[in-house]
PDB file of C-alpha atoms in Angstrom:
ATOM      1  CA  UNK A 144       0.000   0.000   0.000  1.00 93.00           C
ATOM      2  CA  UNK A 145       1.127   3.537  -0.773  1.00 95.00           C
ATOM      3  CA  UNK A 146       0.086   6.892   0.637  1.00 96.00           C
ATOM      4  CA  UNK A 147      -1.014   9.897  -1.408  1.00 97.00           C
ATOM      5  CA  UNK A 148      -2.043  13.471  -0.710  1.00 97.00           C
ATOM      6  CA  UNK A 149      -4.969  14.745  -2.731  1.00 98.00           C
ATOM      7  CA  UNK A 150      -4.558  18.524  -2.626  1.00 96.00           C
ATOM      8  CA  UNK A 151      -7.790  20.242  -3.579  1.00 95.00           C
ATOM      9  CA  UNK A 152      -7.331  23.507  -5.431  1.00 92.00           C
ATOM     10  CA  UNK A 153     -10.103  25.910  -6.287  1.00 90.00           C
ATOM     11  CA  UNK A 154     -10.766  29.596  -6.783  1.00 86.00           C
ATOM     12  CA  UNK A 155     -10.518  31.546  -3.558  1.00 78.00           C
ATOM     13  CA  UNK A 156     -14.129  32.705  -3.838  1.00 80.00           C
ATOM     14  CA  UNK A 157     -15.758  29.735  -5.588  1.00 83.00           C
ATOM     15  CA  UNK A 158     -18.382  29.343  -2.835  1.00 85.00           C
ATOM     16  CA  UNK A 159     -19.095  33.054  -2.382  1.00 84.00           C
ATOM     17  CA  UNK A 160     -22.494  33.007  -4.124  1.00 88.00           C
ATOM     18  CA  UNK A 161     -23.746  29.673  -2.810  1.00 92.00           C
ATOM     19  CA  UNK A 162     -27.031  29.588  -0.970  1.00 94.00           C
ATOM     20  CA  UNK A 163     -27.045  28.056   2.518  1.00 94.00           C
ATOM     21  CA  UNK A 164     -28.924  25.071   1.057  1.00 96.00           C
ATOM     22  CA  UNK A 165     -26.280  24.485  -1.623  1.00 94.00           C
ATOM     23  CA  UNK A 166     -23.488  24.705   0.947  1.00 93.00           C
ATOM     24  CA  UNK A 167     -25.318  22.257   3.222  1.00 96.00           C
ATOM     25  CA  UNK A 168     -25.808  19.838   0.313  1.00 96.00           C
ATOM     26  CA  UNK A 169     -22.100  20.083  -0.598  1.00 94.00           C
ATOM     27  CA  UNK A 170     -21.015  19.418   3.000  1.00 94.00           C
ATOM     28  CA  UNK A 171     -23.333  16.386   3.151  1.00 96.00           C
ATOM     29  CA  UNK A 172     -21.887  14.967  -0.082  1.00 96.00           C
ATOM     30  CA  UNK A 173     -18.377  15.462   1.325  1.00 96.00           C
ATOM     31  CA  UNK A 174     -19.438  13.601   4.483  1.00 97.00           C
ATOM     32  CA  UNK A 175     -20.726  10.678   2.401  1.00 97.00           C
ATOM     33  CA  UNK A 176     -17.488  10.660   0.365  1.00 97.00           C
ATOM     34  CA  UNK A 177     -15.396  10.664   3.554  1.00 97.00           C
ATOM     35  CA  UNK A 178     -17.537   7.961   5.195  1.00 97.00           C
ATOM     36  CA  UNK A 179     -17.166   5.742   2.123  1.00 97.00           C
ATOM     37  CA  UNK A 180     -13.362   6.120   2.079  1.00 98.00           C
ATOM     38  CA  UNK A 181     -13.243   5.473   5.830  1.00 97.00           C
ATOM     39  CA  UNK A 182     -15.344   2.279   5.555  1.00 98.00           C
ATOM     40  CA  UNK A 183     -12.995   1.036   2.821  1.00 97.00           C
ATOM     41  CA  UNK A 184      -9.998   1.690   5.100  1.00 97.00           C
ATOM     42  CA  UNK A 185      -8.450   4.087   2.560  1.00 98.00           C
ATOM     43  CA  UNK A 186      -8.757   7.435   4.354  1.00 98.00           C
ATOM     44  CA  UNK A 187      -6.022   8.470   6.770  1.00 97.00           C
ATOM     45  CA  UNK A 188      -7.197  12.063   7.224  1.00 97.00           C
ATOM     46  CA  UNK A 189      -9.042  14.890   5.478  1.00 96.00           C
ATOM     47  CA  UNK A 190      -9.623  18.530   6.323  1.00 95.00           C
ATOM     48  CA  UNK A 191     -10.792  21.704   4.649  1.00 92.00           C
ATOM     49  CA  UNK A 192      -8.363  24.618   4.881  1.00 90.00           C
ATOM     50  CA  UNK A 193      -9.207  28.245   5.627  1.00 85.00           C
ATOM     51  CA  UNK A 194      -8.868  30.567   2.651  1.00 77.00           C
ATOM     52  CA  UNK A 195      -6.544  32.935   4.500  1.00 79.00           C
ATOM     53  CA  UNK A 196      -3.004  32.385   5.765  1.00 82.00           C
ATOM     54  CA  UNK A 197       0.548  33.600   5.300  1.00 82.00           C
ATOM     55  CA  UNK A 198       3.332  32.658   2.878  1.00 83.00           C
ATOM     56  CA  UNK A 199       6.800  32.619   4.417  1.00 87.00           C
ATOM     57  CA  UNK A 200      10.007  32.698   2.379  1.00 87.00           C
ATOM     58  CA  UNK A 201      13.605  33.607   2.984  1.00 88.00           C
ATOM     59  CA  UNK A 202      16.772  32.259   4.544  1.00 85.00           C
ATOM     60  CA  UNK A 203      19.625  33.156   6.874  1.00 83.00           C
ATOM     61  CA  UNK A 204      17.318  35.076   9.185  1.00 82.00           C
ATOM     62  CA  UNK A 205      15.851  37.309   6.465  1.00 88.00           C
ATOM     63  CA  UNK A 206      12.180  36.525   6.113  1.00 88.00           C
ATOM     64  CA  UNK A 207       9.399  37.736   3.874  1.00 87.00           C
ATOM     65  CA  UNK A 208       5.970  37.095   5.344  1.00 86.00           C
ATOM     66  CA  UNK A 209       3.244  37.980   2.915  1.00 79.00           C
ATOM     67  CA  UNK A 210      -0.268  37.073   1.904  1.00 73.00           C
ATOM     68  CA  UNK A 211      -0.972  33.385   1.429  1.00 64.00           C
ATOM     69  CA  UNK A 212      -1.875  33.651  -2.211  1.00 61.00           C
ATOM     70  CA  UNK A 213      -1.785  36.384  -4.767  1.00 63.00           C
ATOM     71  CA  UNK A 214      -3.615  34.263  -7.333  1.00 68.00           C
ATOM     72  CA  UNK A 215      -7.247  33.247  -7.640  1.00 77.00           C
ATOM     73  CA  UNK A 216      -6.467  29.609  -6.889  1.00 82.00           C
ATOM     74  CA  UNK A 217      -5.735  28.295  -3.387  1.00 85.00           C
ATOM     75  CA  UNK A 218      -5.506  24.904  -1.731  1.00 89.00           C
ATOM     76  CA  UNK A 219      -8.912  24.560  -0.065  1.00 90.00           C
ATOM     77  CA  UNK A 220      -8.417  21.155   1.543  1.00 94.00           C
ATOM     78  CA  UNK A 221      -6.726  17.803   1.422  1.00 97.00           C
ATOM     79  CA  UNK A 222      -7.309  14.070   1.669  1.00 98.00           C
ATOM     80  CA  UNK A 223      -4.539  11.758   2.860  1.00 97.00           C
ATOM     81  CA  UNK A 224      -5.257   8.270   1.505  1.00 98.00           C
ATOM     82  CA  UNK A 225      -3.643   4.832   1.564  1.00 97.00           C
ATOM     83  CA  UNK A 226      -4.237   2.876  -1.636  1.00 97.00           C
ATOM     84  CA  UNK A 227      -2.534   0.372  -3.953  1.00 97.00           C
ATOM     85  CA  UNK A 228      -1.217   2.838  -6.550  1.00 97.00           C
ATOM     86  CA  UNK A 229      -1.568   6.251  -8.176  1.00 97.00           C
ATOM     87  CA  UNK A 230      -4.330   5.010 -10.477  1.00 98.00           C
ATOM     88  CA  UNK A 231      -6.494   4.174  -7.467  1.00 98.00           C
ATOM     89  CA  UNK A 232      -5.689   7.571  -5.916  1.00 98.00           C
ATOM     90  CA  UNK A 233      -6.742   9.266  -9.162  1.00 98.00           C
ATOM     91  CA  UNK A 234      -9.999   7.274  -9.232  1.00 98.00           C
ATOM     92  CA  UNK A 235     -10.736   8.449  -5.678  1.00 98.00           C
ATOM     93  CA  UNK A 236      -9.940  12.057  -6.621  1.00 98.00           C
ATOM     94  CA  UNK A 237     -12.308  11.916  -9.611  1.00 97.00           C
ATOM     95  CA  UNK A 238     -15.211  11.063  -7.270  1.00 97.00           C
ATOM     96  CA  UNK A 239     -14.625  14.131  -5.078  1.00 96.00           C
ATOM     97  CA  UNK A 240     -17.751  16.321  -4.711  1.00 95.00           C
ATOM     98  CA  UNK A 241     -15.730  19.452  -5.611  1.00 94.00           C
ATOM     99  CA  UNK A 242     -16.157  18.512  -9.274  1.00 94.00           C
ATOM    100  CA  UNK A 243     -19.947  18.389  -9.004  1.00 93.00           C
ATOM    101  CA  UNK A 244     -20.227  21.928  -7.605  1.00 90.00           C
ATOM    102  CA  UNK A 245     -18.376  23.998 -10.165  1.00 87.00           C
ATOM    103  CA  UNK A 246     -15.873  24.015 -12.979  1.00 91.00           C
ATOM    104  CA  UNK A 247     -12.829  25.534 -11.258  1.00 91.00           C
ATOM    105  CA  UNK A 248     -11.739  22.649  -8.992  1.00 93.00           C
ATOM    106  CA  UNK A 249      -8.495  20.790  -9.571  1.00 95.00           C
ATOM    107  CA  UNK A 250      -7.022  18.019  -7.448  1.00 97.00           C
ATOM    108  CA  UNK A 251      -3.290  17.450  -7.309  1.00 96.00           C
ATOM    109  CA  UNK A 252      -2.486  13.782  -6.617  1.00 98.00           C
ATOM    110  CA  UNK A 253       0.938  13.434  -4.983  1.00 97.00           C
ATOM    111  CA  UNK A 254       2.647  10.309  -3.670  1.00 97.00           C
ATOM    112  CA  UNK A 255       4.100  10.590  -0.181  1.00 95.00           C
ATOM    113  CA  UNK A 256       7.714   9.495   0.105  1.00 91.00           C
ATOM    114  CA  UNK A 257       7.692   6.800   2.715  1.00 81.00           C
ATOM    115  CA  UNK A 258      11.425   6.100   2.816  1.00 73.00           C
ATOM    116  CA  UNK A 259      14.370   7.697   1.097  1.00 61.00           C
ATOM    117  CA  UNK A 260      16.891   5.141  -0.099  1.00 53.00           C
ATOM    118  CA  UNK A 261      20.500   5.760   0.924  1.00 53.00           C
ATOM    119  CA  UNK A 262      19.690   8.980   2.799  1.00 55.00           C
ATOM    120  CA  UNK A 263      20.403   9.282   6.507  1.00 57.00           C
ATOM    121  CA  UNK A 264      18.498  12.067   8.267  1.00 57.00           C
ATOM    122  CA  UNK A 265      20.127  13.574  11.322  1.00 60.00           C
ATOM    123  CA  UNK A 266      17.978  15.718  13.530  1.00 63.00           C
ATOM    124  CA  UNK A 267      19.401  18.021  16.208  1.00 65.00           C
ATOM    125  CA  UNK A 268      19.033  16.731  19.744  1.00 59.00           C
ATOM    126  CA  UNK A 269      16.135  18.229  21.669  1.00 56.00           C
ATOM    127  CA  UNK A 270      17.180  20.659  24.368  1.00 52.00           C
TER     128      UNK A 270
END
């Protein structure tokens, strides 16, 4: 079994004009999707992400802390799944309710590196 992150991308404001009923229906379909993945033993975790945040960049003590995203598209949530291969992860992503509620959703399917061959990580001792 392999692990994958399904990173859900969508326009920052894609839900701005939804009625409360449409939002409730979407949340219910997400719950059904999550319950199904959980029953199959494929879901490790899933969470929506807030639309705001900060982007940090820099090095050597010089930091730039700016707005999270200057583009229309943001990561709005993720699913962490354990499946046989990338094709199964893609099949799961295709069933995501995001695709039923608009045309701007995209899901990035990324394998999680479970073990780096020939690389020894050394972490500083905790003080």
